[in-house]
PDB file of C-alpha atoms in Angstrom:
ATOM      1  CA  UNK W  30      13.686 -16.930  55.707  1.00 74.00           C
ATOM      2  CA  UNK W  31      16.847 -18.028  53.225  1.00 87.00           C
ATOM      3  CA  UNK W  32      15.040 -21.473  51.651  1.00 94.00           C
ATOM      4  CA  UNK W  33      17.848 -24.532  51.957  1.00 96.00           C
ATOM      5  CA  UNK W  34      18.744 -27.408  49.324  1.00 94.00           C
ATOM      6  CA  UNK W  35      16.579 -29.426  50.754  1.00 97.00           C
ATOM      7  CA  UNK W  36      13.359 -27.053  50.948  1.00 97.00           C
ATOM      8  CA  UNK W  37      14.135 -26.402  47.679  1.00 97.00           C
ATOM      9  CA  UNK W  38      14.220 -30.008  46.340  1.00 97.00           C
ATOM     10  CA  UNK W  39      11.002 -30.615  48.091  1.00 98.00           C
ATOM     11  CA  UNK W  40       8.927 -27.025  46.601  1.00 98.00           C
ATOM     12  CA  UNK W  41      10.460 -28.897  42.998  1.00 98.00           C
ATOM     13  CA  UNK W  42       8.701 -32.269  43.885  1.00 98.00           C
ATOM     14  CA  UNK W  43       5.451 -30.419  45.129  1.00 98.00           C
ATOM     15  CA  UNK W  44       5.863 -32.014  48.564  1.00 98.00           C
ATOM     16  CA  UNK W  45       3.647 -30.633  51.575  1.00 98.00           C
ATOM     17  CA  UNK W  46       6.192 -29.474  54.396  1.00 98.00           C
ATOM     18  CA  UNK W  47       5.903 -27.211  57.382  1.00 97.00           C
ATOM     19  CA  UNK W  48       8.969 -26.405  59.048  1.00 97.00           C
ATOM     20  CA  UNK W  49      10.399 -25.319  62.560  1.00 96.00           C
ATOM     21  CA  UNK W  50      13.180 -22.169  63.457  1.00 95.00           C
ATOM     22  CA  UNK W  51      14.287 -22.625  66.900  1.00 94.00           C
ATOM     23  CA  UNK W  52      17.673 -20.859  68.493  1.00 93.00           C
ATOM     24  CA  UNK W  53      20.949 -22.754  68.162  1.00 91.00           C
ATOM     25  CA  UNK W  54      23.002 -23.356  71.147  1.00 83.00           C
ATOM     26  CA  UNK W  55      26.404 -25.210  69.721  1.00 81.00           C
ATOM     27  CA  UNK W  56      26.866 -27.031  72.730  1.00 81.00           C
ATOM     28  CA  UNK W  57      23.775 -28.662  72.512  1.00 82.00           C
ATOM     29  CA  UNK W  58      22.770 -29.325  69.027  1.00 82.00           C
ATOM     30  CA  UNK W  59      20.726 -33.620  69.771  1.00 86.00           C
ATOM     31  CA  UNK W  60      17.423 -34.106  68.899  1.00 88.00           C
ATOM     32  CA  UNK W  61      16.300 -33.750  72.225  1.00 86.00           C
ATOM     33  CA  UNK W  62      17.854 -30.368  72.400  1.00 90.00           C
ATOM     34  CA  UNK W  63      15.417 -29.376  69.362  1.00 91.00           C
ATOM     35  CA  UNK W  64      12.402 -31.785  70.751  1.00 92.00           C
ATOM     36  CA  UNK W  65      12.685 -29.443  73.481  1.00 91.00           C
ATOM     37  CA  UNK W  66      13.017 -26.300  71.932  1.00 91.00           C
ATOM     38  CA  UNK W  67      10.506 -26.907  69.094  1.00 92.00           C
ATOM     39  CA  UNK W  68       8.036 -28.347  70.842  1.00 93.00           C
ATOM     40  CA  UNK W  69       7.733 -31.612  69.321  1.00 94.00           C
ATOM     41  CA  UNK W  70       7.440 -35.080  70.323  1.00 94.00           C
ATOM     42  CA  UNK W  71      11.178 -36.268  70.817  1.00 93.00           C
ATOM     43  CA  UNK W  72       9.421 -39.567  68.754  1.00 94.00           C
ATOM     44  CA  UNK W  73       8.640 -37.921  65.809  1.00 96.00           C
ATOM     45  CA  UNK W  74      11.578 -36.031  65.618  1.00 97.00           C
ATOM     46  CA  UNK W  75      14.416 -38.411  63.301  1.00 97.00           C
ATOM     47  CA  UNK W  76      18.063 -37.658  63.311  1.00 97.00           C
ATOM     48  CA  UNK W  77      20.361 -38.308  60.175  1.00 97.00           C
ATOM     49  CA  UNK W  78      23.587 -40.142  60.622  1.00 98.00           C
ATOM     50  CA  UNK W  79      26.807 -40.798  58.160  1.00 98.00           C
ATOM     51  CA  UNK W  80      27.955 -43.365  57.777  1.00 98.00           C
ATOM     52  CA  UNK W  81      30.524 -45.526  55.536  1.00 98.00           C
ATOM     53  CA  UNK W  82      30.707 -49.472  55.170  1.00 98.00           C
ATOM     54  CA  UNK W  83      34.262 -51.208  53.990  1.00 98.00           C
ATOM     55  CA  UNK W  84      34.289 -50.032  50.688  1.00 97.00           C
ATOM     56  CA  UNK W  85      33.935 -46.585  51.539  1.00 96.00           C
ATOM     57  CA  UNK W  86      30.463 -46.225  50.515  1.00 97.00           C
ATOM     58  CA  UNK W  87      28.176 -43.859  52.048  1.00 98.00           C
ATOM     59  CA  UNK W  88      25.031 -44.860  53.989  1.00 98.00           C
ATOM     60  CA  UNK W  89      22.460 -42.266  55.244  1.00 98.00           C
ATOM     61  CA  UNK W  90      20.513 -43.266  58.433  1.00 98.00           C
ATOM     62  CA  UNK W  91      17.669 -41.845  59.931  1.00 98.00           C
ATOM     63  CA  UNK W  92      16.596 -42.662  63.413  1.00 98.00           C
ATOM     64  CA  UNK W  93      13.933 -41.663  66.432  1.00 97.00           C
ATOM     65  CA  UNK W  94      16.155 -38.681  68.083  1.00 95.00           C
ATOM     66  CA  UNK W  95      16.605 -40.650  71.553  1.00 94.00           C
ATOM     67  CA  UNK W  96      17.740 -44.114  69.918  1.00 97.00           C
ATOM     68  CA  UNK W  97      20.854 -45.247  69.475  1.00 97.00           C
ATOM     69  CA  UNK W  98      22.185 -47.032  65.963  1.00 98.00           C
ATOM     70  CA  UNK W  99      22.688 -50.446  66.228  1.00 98.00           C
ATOM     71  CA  UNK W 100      25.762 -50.443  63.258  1.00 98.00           C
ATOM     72  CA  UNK W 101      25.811 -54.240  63.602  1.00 98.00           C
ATOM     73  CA  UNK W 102      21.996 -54.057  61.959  1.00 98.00           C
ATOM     74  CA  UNK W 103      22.646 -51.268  59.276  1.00 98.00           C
ATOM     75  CA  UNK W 104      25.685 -53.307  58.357  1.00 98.00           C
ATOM     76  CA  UNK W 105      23.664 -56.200  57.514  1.00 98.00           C
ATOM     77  CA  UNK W 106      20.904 -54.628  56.076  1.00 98.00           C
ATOM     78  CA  UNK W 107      22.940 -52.802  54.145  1.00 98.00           C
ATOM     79  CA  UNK W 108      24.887 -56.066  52.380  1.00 98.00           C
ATOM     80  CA  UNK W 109      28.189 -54.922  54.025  1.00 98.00           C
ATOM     81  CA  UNK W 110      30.353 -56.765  56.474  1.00 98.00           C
ATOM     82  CA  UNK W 111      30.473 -53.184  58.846  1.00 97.00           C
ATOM     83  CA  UNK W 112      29.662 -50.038  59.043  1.00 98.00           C
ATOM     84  CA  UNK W 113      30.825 -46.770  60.935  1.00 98.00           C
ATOM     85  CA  UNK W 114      29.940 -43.026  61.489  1.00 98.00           C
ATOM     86  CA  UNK W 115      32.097 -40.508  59.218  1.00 97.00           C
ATOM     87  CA  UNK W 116      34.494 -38.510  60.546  1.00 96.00           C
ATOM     88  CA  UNK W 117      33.234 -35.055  61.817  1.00 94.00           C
ATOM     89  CA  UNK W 118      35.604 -33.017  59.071  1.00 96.00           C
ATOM     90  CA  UNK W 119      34.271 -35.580  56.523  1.00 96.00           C
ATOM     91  CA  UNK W 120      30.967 -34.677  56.782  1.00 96.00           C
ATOM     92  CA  UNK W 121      30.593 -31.331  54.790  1.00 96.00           C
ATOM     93  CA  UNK W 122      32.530 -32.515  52.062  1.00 96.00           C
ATOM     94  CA  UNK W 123      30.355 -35.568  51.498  1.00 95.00           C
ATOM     95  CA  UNK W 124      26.745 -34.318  52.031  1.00 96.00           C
ATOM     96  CA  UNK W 125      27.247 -30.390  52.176  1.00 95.00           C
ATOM     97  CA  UNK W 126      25.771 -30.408  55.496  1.00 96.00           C
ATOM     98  CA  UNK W 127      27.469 -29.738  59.220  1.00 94.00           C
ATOM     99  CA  UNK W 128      26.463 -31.426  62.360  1.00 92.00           C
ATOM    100  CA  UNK W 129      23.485 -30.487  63.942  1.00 92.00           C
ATOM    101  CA  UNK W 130      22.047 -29.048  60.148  1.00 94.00           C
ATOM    102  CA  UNK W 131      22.338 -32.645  58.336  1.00 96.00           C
ATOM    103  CA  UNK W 132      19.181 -33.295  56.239  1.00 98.00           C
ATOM    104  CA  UNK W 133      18.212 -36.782  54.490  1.00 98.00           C
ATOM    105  CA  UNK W 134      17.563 -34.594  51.776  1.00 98.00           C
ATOM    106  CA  UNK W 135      19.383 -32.449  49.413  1.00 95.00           C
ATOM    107  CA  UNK W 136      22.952 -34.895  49.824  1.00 95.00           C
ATOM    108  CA  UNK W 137      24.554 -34.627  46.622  1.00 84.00           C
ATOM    109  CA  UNK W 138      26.387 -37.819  46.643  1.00 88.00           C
ATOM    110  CA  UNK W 139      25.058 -40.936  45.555  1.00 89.00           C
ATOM    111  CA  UNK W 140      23.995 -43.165  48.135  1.00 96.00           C
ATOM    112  CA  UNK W 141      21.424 -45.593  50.309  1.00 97.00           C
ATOM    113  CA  UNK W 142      19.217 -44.240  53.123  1.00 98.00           C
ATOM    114  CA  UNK W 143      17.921 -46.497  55.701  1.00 98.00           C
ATOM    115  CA  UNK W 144      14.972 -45.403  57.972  1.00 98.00           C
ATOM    116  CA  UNK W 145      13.570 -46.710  61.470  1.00 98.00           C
ATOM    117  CA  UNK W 146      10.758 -48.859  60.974  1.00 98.00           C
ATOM    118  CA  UNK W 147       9.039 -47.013  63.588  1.00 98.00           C
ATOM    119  CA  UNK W 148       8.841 -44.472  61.702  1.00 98.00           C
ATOM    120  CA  UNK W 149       6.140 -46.363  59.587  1.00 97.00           C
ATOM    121  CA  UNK W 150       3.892 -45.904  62.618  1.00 97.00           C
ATOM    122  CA  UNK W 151       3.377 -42.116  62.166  1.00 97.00           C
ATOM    123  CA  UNK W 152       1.806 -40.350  59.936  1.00 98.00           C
ATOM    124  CA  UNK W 153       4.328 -37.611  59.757  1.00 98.00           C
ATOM    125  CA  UNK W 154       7.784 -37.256  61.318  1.00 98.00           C
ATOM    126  CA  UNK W 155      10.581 -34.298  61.400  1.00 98.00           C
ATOM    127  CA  UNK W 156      13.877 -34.274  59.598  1.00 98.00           C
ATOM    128  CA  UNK W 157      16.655 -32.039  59.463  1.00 97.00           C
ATOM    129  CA  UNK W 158      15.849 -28.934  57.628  1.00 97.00           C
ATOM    130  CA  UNK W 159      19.095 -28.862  56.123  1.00 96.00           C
ATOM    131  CA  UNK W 160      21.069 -25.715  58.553  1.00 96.00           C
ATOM    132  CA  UNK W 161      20.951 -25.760  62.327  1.00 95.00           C
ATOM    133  CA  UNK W 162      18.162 -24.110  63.533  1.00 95.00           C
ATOM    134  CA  UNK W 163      15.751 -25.418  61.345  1.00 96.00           C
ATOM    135  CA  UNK W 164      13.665 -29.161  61.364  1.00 96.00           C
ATOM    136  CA  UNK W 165      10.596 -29.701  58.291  1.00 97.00           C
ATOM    137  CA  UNK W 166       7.929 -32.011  59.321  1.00 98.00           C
ATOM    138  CA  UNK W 167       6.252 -34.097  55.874  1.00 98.00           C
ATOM    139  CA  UNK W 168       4.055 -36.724  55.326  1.00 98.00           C
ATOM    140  CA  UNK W 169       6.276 -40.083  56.127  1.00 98.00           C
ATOM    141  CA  UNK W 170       5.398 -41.862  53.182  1.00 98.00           C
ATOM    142  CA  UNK W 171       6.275 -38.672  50.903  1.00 98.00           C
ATOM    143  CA  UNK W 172      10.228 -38.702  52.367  1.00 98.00           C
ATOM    144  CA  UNK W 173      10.320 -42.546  51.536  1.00 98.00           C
ATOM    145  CA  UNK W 174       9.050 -42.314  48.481  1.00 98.00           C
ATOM    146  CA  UNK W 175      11.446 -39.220  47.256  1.00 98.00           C
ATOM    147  CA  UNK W 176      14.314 -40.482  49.162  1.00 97.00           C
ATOM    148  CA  UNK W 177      14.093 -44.091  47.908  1.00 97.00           C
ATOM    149  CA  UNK W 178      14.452 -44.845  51.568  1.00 98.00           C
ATOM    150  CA  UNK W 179      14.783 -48.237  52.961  1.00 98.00           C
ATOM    151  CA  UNK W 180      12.917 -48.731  56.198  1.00 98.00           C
ATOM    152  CA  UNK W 181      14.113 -51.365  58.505  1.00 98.00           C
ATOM    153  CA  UNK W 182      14.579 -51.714  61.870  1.00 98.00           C
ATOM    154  CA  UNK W 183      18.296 -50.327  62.688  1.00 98.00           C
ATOM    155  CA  UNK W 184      18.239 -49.165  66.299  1.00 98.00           C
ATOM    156  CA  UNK W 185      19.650 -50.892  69.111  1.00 97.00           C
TER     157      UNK W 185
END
């Protein structure tokens, strides 16, 4: 298997991974689609959203796959007065991922990521492997640590 940016970053930083292939269906590319189809606990499986405040600025947020944002929370967290998702055609250009292959890690452009504090109650939870098709589980604490990740509680 082809390793991605964000494999790659984490073999660099010696961090522990395993990782999951499943088959991509297009129409049907959630987290519960891949909870399903990997196997995994739909809880431990954490979705990556993109998002920009008023200035433009963009904000990375990771969430349980069956939550919804709550933007009203990020925004605030966040220290701007509101946030929203990208644009679809916006979102290669300004992490070098496509939807349904968007990892936390390996973005290119400088910015803050916010994680679910729920996510402090596992051990380990699954991420974006950085192409469709593919999820890494790692040690929580090791993604908020390389990530710089703020945790706080940003679902509705």
């Amino acid at each position: 298997m082809k390793k991605t940016n964000a494999m790659r970053e984490l073999d660099k930083a010696k961090i522990q991974y395993q990782y999951y292939e499943y088959e991509v269906d297009e129409n049907h590319l959630g987290a519960i689609d891949v909870a399903l189809k990997t196997g995994q606990d739909i809880t431990r499986i954490f979705k990556t959203l993109v998002l920009v405040n008023e200035k433009k600025e963009m904000i990375v947020a990771c969430i349980p796959g069956s939550d919804t944002i709550d933007l009203k929370k990020l925004a605030k967290v966040s220290s701007s007065k509101k946030v929203e998702m990208i644009e679809m055609k916006q979102l290669l250009p300004m992490t070098g991922y496509i939807r349904g292959g968007c990892s936390p890690i390996g973005i290119k452009k400088k910015h803050r990521t916010f994680l679910h504090s729920s996510a402090r109650n596992k051990e380990s939870i699954i991420v974006s492997g950085g192409m469709r098709g593919l999820q890494i589980e790692l040690a929580t604490e090791d993604l908020i640590s390389y990530i710089g990740m703020e945790v706080e509680d940003i679902i509705v």
